[in-house]
């Protein structure tokens, strides 16, 4: 958090994605994400501002959300100090950099009295089966920008509490949600479709940041070839699960409900080992020739 004096009073202001409140993430969704194509345009390999006036309005809205002040106090601050906070202090800079929102901003959502619980931070409790389905809808949204795909993504990730879960128990996993069941996704979509659009985008932003971190942690798993497979909705990451089970469908369910991080650690190890073996073989061939 950043300590600043604003309007003569000390304030703590978020300085990174993971310090944002749920409301502040939703403000980013409303002011920047939803208006991204109005604010920016891609020119070759870089982004250029399309509408300076709209961007300035969006920045002021974000600053208002970060400061968490009553509107009448925010207005009194004055244009000069607002400018200094935005440009001199760079309070909004992280919003326009890499998305690192791995702390779930919506641990629970209340939809007309129906409580649905989200994953714990990062992908620590995401099963392989859950990841496969979530990633399918995540990729579909990235390509189509159809908000209905986010309804499905939320229906995968957000589930009722497991009535038998006991946070005080020694064997508590840290995940209060019911075990993932692909057959229950469809029945939750009518609920998750009622989420605010900014809430759906917040869920997408969290998943996106976690996936980026996952890809950076396991670069040989998230190689170009596998990413192409992931973009195929008919295949996705199912091939990776089969690789883990070595094609034995009788082991499919056991692999399916293992932890995603454990699976990818194993696949990364295998990929690195395979590359090393290939390099050793090539070196041996070269020695033989010489």
Short mmCIF file of C-alpha atoms in Angstrom, two decimals:
data_model
loop_
_atom_site.label_atom_id
_atom_site.label_comp_id
_atom_site.label_asym_id
_atom_site.label_seq_id
_atom_site.Cartn_x
_atom_site.Cartn_y
_atom_site.Cartn_z
CA UNK A 1 0.00 0.00 0.00
CA UNK A 2 1.11 3.59 -0.66
CA UNK A 3 0.93 6.14 2.16
CA UNK A 4 -0.13 9.60 0.98
CA UNK A 5 -1.60 12.76 2.43
CA UNK A 6 -4.67 13.78 0.47
CA UNK A 7 -6.89 16.67 1.44
CA UNK A 8 -4.79 17.16 4.57
CA UNK A 9 -5.45 13.61 5.80
CA UNK A 10 -3.29 10.45 5.61
CA UNK A 11 -4.49 7.73 3.25
CA UNK A 12 -3.36 4.25 2.31
CA UNK A 13 -3.80 3.64 -1.40
CA UNK A 14 -3.39 0.33 -3.30
CA UNK A 15 -0.17 0.20 -5.28
CA UNK A 16 -0.66 -3.15 -6.99
CA UNK A 17 -3.39 -5.40 -8.37
CA UNK A 18 -3.51 -7.70 -5.35
CA UNK A 19 -4.09 -4.78 -2.97
CA UNK A 20 -7.31 -3.76 -4.72
CA UNK A 21 -10.71 -4.28 -3.14
CA UNK A 22 -13.49 -6.01 -5.07
CA UNK A 23 -15.09 -2.61 -5.74
CA UNK A 24 -11.84 -1.18 -7.10
CA UNK A 25 -11.38 -4.13 -9.48
CA UNK A 26 -14.95 -3.62 -10.68
CA UNK A 27 -14.23 0.08 -11.26
CA UNK A 28 -11.29 -0.91 -13.48
CA UNK A 29 -13.63 -3.24 -15.35
CA UNK A 30 -16.15 -0.43 -15.86
CA UNK A 31 -13.76 2.41 -16.69
CA UNK A 32 -10.98 0.67 -18.65
CA UNK A 33 -11.68 -2.95 -19.62
CA UNK A 34 -15.17 -2.42 -21.05
CA UNK A 35 -14.01 0.69 -22.96
CA UNK A 36 -10.62 -0.65 -24.04
CA UNK A 37 -11.31 -0.49 -27.79
CA UNK A 38 -12.67 3.04 -27.42
CA UNK A 39 -9.62 4.13 -25.42
CA UNK A 40 -6.83 2.43 -27.35
CA UNK A 41 -5.94 1.15 -30.79
CA UNK A 42 -3.22 -1.27 -31.76
CA UNK A 43 -0.63 0.11 -34.17
CA UNK A 44 1.82 -2.60 -35.24
CA UNK A 45 3.10 -4.02 -31.92
CA UNK A 46 2.13 -1.16 -29.64
CA UNK A 47 -0.99 0.46 -28.21
CA UNK A 48 -1.83 4.08 -28.96
CA UNK A 49 -4.44 6.22 -27.25
CA UNK A 50 -7.54 6.61 -29.40
CA UNK A 51 -9.52 9.02 -27.21
CA UNK A 52 -7.54 11.24 -24.81
CA UNK A 53 -10.65 12.86 -23.30
CA UNK A 54 -12.32 9.54 -22.51
CA UNK A 55 -9.05 8.20 -21.07
CA UNK A 56 -8.74 11.23 -18.80
CA UNK A 57 -12.30 10.72 -17.53
CA UNK A 58 -11.50 7.05 -16.92
CA UNK A 59 -8.34 7.94 -15.01
CA UNK A 60 -10.24 10.35 -12.76
CA UNK A 61 -12.85 7.65 -12.10
CA UNK A 62 -10.12 5.16 -11.18
CA UNK A 63 -8.41 7.68 -8.90
CA UNK A 64 -11.71 8.36 -7.16
CA UNK A 65 -12.08 4.62 -6.58
CA UNK A 66 -8.51 4.22 -5.28
CA UNK A 67 -8.76 7.13 -2.84
CA UNK A 68 -12.10 5.85 -1.54
CA UNK A 69 -13.21 9.35 -0.56
CA UNK A 70 -16.69 10.87 -0.41
CA UNK A 71 -17.41 12.58 -3.73
CA UNK A 72 -17.66 16.04 -2.14
CA UNK A 73 -14.17 15.58 -0.64
CA UNK A 74 -12.75 14.25 -3.91
CA UNK A 75 -14.04 17.30 -5.80
CA UNK A 76 -12.45 19.69 -3.28
CA UNK A 77 -9.00 18.15 -3.88
CA UNK A 78 -8.73 20.19 -7.04
CA UNK A 79 -7.50 19.50 -10.55
CA UNK A 80 -3.83 20.26 -9.81
CA UNK A 81 -3.52 17.72 -6.99
CA UNK A 82 -5.50 15.11 -8.95
CA UNK A 83 -3.08 15.61 -11.85
CA UNK A 84 -0.13 15.20 -9.49
CA UNK A 85 -1.52 11.99 -8.01
CA UNK A 86 -2.14 10.49 -11.44
CA UNK A 87 0.99 11.61 -13.30
CA UNK A 88 3.64 12.64 -10.74
CA UNK A 89 2.99 9.88 -8.21
CA UNK A 90 1.95 7.41 -10.94
CA UNK A 91 -0.81 5.93 -8.79
CA UNK A 92 -2.58 4.41 -11.78
CA UNK A 93 0.47 3.10 -13.64
CA UNK A 94 0.02 -0.53 -12.59
CA UNK A 95 -3.46 -0.58 -14.17
CA UNK A 96 -1.85 -0.10 -17.57
CA UNK A 97 0.89 -2.68 -17.12
CA UNK A 98 0.86 -6.44 -16.64
CA UNK A 99 -2.21 -7.94 -15.00
CA UNK A 100 -1.02 -9.62 -11.77
CA UNK A 101 -4.39 -10.07 -10.03
CA UNK A 102 -3.80 -13.51 -8.51
CA UNK A 103 -5.72 -12.70 -5.31
CA UNK A 104 -9.37 -13.56 -5.93
CA UNK A 105 -11.31 -10.27 -5.50
CA UNK A 106 -14.63 -12.15 -5.21
CA UNK A 107 -14.21 -15.03 -2.72
CA UNK A 108 -18.00 -15.30 -2.50
CA UNK A 109 -20.92 -13.89 -4.49
CA UNK A 110 -24.52 -13.56 -3.32
CA UNK A 111 -26.98 -14.01 -6.18
CA UNK A 112 -30.48 -13.42 -4.84
CA UNK A 113 -29.66 -15.27 -1.63
CA UNK A 114 -27.70 -18.03 -3.36
CA UNK A 115 -24.13 -18.03 -2.07
CA UNK A 116 -21.51 -19.27 -4.53
CA UNK A 117 -17.89 -19.52 -3.41
CA UNK A 118 -14.92 -18.83 -5.64
CA UNK A 119 -11.47 -20.45 -5.67
CA UNK A 120 -8.80 -19.55 -3.16
CA UNK A 121 -6.03 -17.28 -4.41
CA UNK A 122 -4.08 -18.31 -7.51
CA UNK A 123 -4.76 -21.89 -8.71
CA UNK A 124 -3.82 -23.62 -5.44
CA UNK A 125 -7.06 -25.62 -5.17
CA UNK A 126 -8.05 -25.90 -8.86
CA UNK A 127 -8.40 -29.50 -10.03
CA UNK A 128 -7.35 -30.54 -13.51
CA UNK A 129 -10.96 -31.16 -14.56
CA UNK A 130 -11.97 -27.71 -13.31
CA UNK A 131 -9.06 -26.10 -15.16
CA UNK A 132 -9.93 -27.88 -18.43
CA UNK A 133 -13.50 -26.57 -18.44
CA UNK A 134 -12.63 -23.12 -17.08
CA UNK A 135 -9.90 -22.68 -19.67
CA UNK A 136 -12.23 -23.70 -22.48
CA UNK A 137 -14.64 -20.88 -21.60
CA UNK A 138 -11.79 -18.44 -20.89
CA UNK A 139 -10.30 -19.02 -24.34
CA UNK A 140 -13.75 -18.82 -25.94
CA UNK A 141 -14.29 -15.40 -24.36
CA UNK A 142 -10.88 -14.14 -25.46
CA UNK A 143 -11.71 -15.00 -29.06
CA UNK A 144 -15.40 -14.04 -29.16
CA UNK A 145 -15.79 -11.39 -26.41
CA UNK A 146 -19.23 -12.96 -25.84
CA UNK A 147 -20.21 -12.24 -22.23
CA UNK A 148 -22.10 -15.55 -22.11
CA UNK A 149 -18.74 -17.33 -22.05
CA UNK A 150 -17.99 -15.54 -18.77
CA UNK A 151 -21.31 -16.81 -17.38
CA UNK A 152 -19.96 -20.30 -18.07
CA UNK A 153 -16.51 -19.51 -16.66
CA UNK A 154 -18.11 -18.27 -13.43
CA UNK A 155 -20.37 -21.36 -13.30
CA UNK A 156 -17.26 -23.57 -13.35
CA UNK A 157 -15.31 -21.64 -10.73
CA UNK A 158 -18.08 -20.57 -8.34
CA UNK A 159 -19.95 -23.29 -6.48
CA UNK A 160 -22.02 -23.77 -3.32
CA UNK A 161 -20.23 -24.58 -0.08
CA UNK A 162 -19.54 -28.20 0.72
CA UNK A 163 -21.73 -28.81 3.77
CA UNK A 164 -19.18 -31.28 5.12
CA UNK A 165 -16.21 -28.89 4.84
CA UNK A 166 -14.80 -27.97 8.24
CA UNK A 167 -12.25 -25.12 8.22
CA UNK A 168 -11.21 -26.15 11.75
CA UNK A 169 -10.35 -29.72 10.74
CA UNK A 170 -6.71 -30.73 10.39
CA UNK A 171 -7.30 -32.12 6.89
CA UNK A 172 -9.21 -29.07 5.58
CA UNK A 173 -7.94 -28.32 2.07
CA UNK A 174 -8.61 -24.59 2.23
CA UNK A 175 -11.32 -24.87 -0.43
CA UNK A 176 -14.87 -24.61 0.93
CA UNK A 177 -16.52 -25.26 -2.45
CA UNK A 178 -18.31 -28.44 -3.45
CA UNK A 179 -16.12 -30.77 -5.46
CA UNK A 180 -16.15 -29.89 -9.14
CA UNK A 181 -18.70 -31.82 -11.19
CA UNK A 182 -18.91 -31.05 -14.90
CA UNK A 183 -22.55 -32.14 -14.96
CA UNK A 184 -23.56 -29.29 -12.64
CA UNK A 185 -22.13 -26.45 -14.73
CA UNK A 186 -25.25 -25.97 -16.83
CA UNK A 187 -27.52 -25.70 -13.79
CA UNK A 188 -25.47 -22.81 -12.34
CA UNK A 189 -25.37 -20.69 -15.50
CA UNK A 190 -28.85 -19.15 -14.85
CA UNK A 191 -27.40 -17.92 -11.54
CA UNK A 192 -24.01 -16.68 -12.75
CA UNK A 193 -25.65 -14.92 -15.71
CA UNK A 194 -27.22 -12.58 -13.12
CA UNK A 195 -23.84 -11.30 -11.94
CA UNK A 196 -23.00 -7.70 -12.81
CA UNK A 197 -20.93 -7.43 -15.97
CA UNK A 198 -18.13 -5.83 -13.92
CA UNK A 199 -18.18 -8.87 -11.60
CA UNK A 200 -17.89 -11.25 -14.56
CA UNK A 201 -14.97 -9.23 -15.90
CA UNK A 202 -13.34 -9.27 -12.44
CA UNK A 203 -13.50 -13.07 -12.48
CA UNK A 204 -11.97 -13.08 -15.97
CA UNK A 205 -9.18 -10.72 -14.88
CA UNK A 206 -8.34 -12.94 -11.91
CA UNK A 207 -8.30 -16.09 -14.05
CA UNK A 208 -6.24 -14.34 -16.73
CA UNK A 209 -3.56 -13.25 -14.25
CA UNK A 210 -3.41 -16.73 -12.68
CA UNK A 211 -3.07 -18.31 -16.10
CA UNK A 212 -0.28 -15.91 -17.05
CA UNK A 213 1.58 -16.86 -13.86
CA UNK A 214 0.97 -20.55 -14.57
CA UNK A 215 2.40 -20.20 -18.08
CA UNK A 216 5.48 -18.40 -16.74
CA UNK A 217 6.01 -21.12 -14.13
CA UNK A 218 5.69 -23.97 -16.64
CA UNK A 219 6.95 -22.62 -20.00
CA UNK A 220 7.48 -26.08 -21.52
CA UNK A 221 3.86 -27.03 -20.80
CA UNK A 222 2.50 -23.73 -22.10
CA UNK A 223 4.50 -23.90 -25.30
CA UNK A 224 3.20 -22.67 -28.64
CA UNK A 225 1.92 -26.10 -29.63
CA UNK A 226 -0.08 -26.62 -26.44
CA UNK A 227 -1.46 -23.09 -26.54
CA UNK A 228 -2.77 -23.82 -30.04
CA UNK A 229 -4.43 -26.96 -28.69
CA UNK A 230 -5.94 -24.91 -25.86
CA UNK A 231 -7.57 -22.60 -28.41
CA UNK A 232 -9.37 -25.60 -29.93
CA UNK A 233 -12.61 -25.90 -27.95
CA UNK A 234 -13.07 -29.50 -29.04
CA UNK A 235 -9.71 -30.54 -27.61
CA UNK A 236 -8.40 -27.95 -25.15
CA UNK A 237 -6.24 -29.38 -22.36
CA UNK A 238 -7.82 -32.84 -22.41
CA UNK A 239 -4.84 -34.12 -24.35
CA UNK A 240 -2.59 -33.12 -21.46
CA UNK A 241 -4.72 -35.12 -19.04
CA UNK A 242 -4.47 -38.15 -21.31
CA UNK A 243 -0.71 -37.65 -21.49
CA UNK A 244 -0.55 -37.69 -17.69
CA UNK A 245 -2.59 -40.90 -17.61
CA UNK A 246 -0.50 -42.26 -20.51
CA UNK A 247 -3.61 -42.94 -22.55
CA UNK A 248 -5.12 -45.26 -19.95
CA UNK A 249 -8.75 -44.07 -19.73
CA UNK A 250 -9.29 -46.22 -16.61
CA UNK A 251 -6.99 -43.76 -14.80
CA UNK A 252 -8.67 -40.72 -16.34
CA UNK A 253 -10.81 -39.75 -13.35
CA UNK A 254 -7.88 -40.09 -10.93
CA UNK A 255 -5.78 -37.73 -13.03
CA UNK A 256 -8.76 -35.48 -13.66
CA UNK A 257 -9.18 -34.66 -9.99
CA UNK A 258 -5.53 -34.20 -9.13
CA UNK A 259 -4.30 -30.65 -8.49
CA UNK A 260 -3.52 -28.63 -11.59
CA UNK A 261 -0.23 -27.35 -10.15
CA UNK A 262 0.97 -30.87 -9.35
CA UNK A 263 0.04 -32.06 -12.84
CA UNK A 264 1.87 -29.22 -14.55
CA UNK A 265 4.94 -29.66 -12.35
CA UNK A 266 5.11 -33.27 -13.53
CA UNK A 267 4.53 -32.37 -17.18
CA UNK A 268 7.15 -29.61 -16.99
CA UNK A 269 9.65 -32.07 -15.50
CA UNK A 270 8.94 -34.57 -18.27
CA UNK A 271 9.24 -31.92 -20.98
CA UNK A 272 12.59 -30.67 -19.65
CA UNK A 273 13.82 -34.26 -19.33
CA UNK A 274 12.75 -35.04 -22.90
CA UNK A 275 14.60 -31.99 -24.23
CA UNK A 276 17.72 -32.97 -22.29
CA UNK A 277 17.58 -36.52 -23.66
CA UNK A 278 17.16 -35.16 -27.18
CA UNK A 279 20.15 -32.85 -26.71
CA UNK A 280 22.25 -35.73 -25.31
CA UNK A 281 21.38 -37.90 -28.32
CA UNK A 282 22.35 -35.09 -30.72
CA UNK A 283 25.63 -34.56 -28.88
CA UNK A 284 26.38 -38.27 -29.04
CA UNK A 285 25.67 -38.30 -32.78
CA UNK A 286 28.01 -35.37 -33.32
CA UNK A 287 30.76 -37.09 -31.32
CA UNK A 288 30.33 -40.25 -33.38
CA UNK A 289 30.63 -38.30 -36.64
CA UNK A 290 33.79 -36.59 -35.48
#
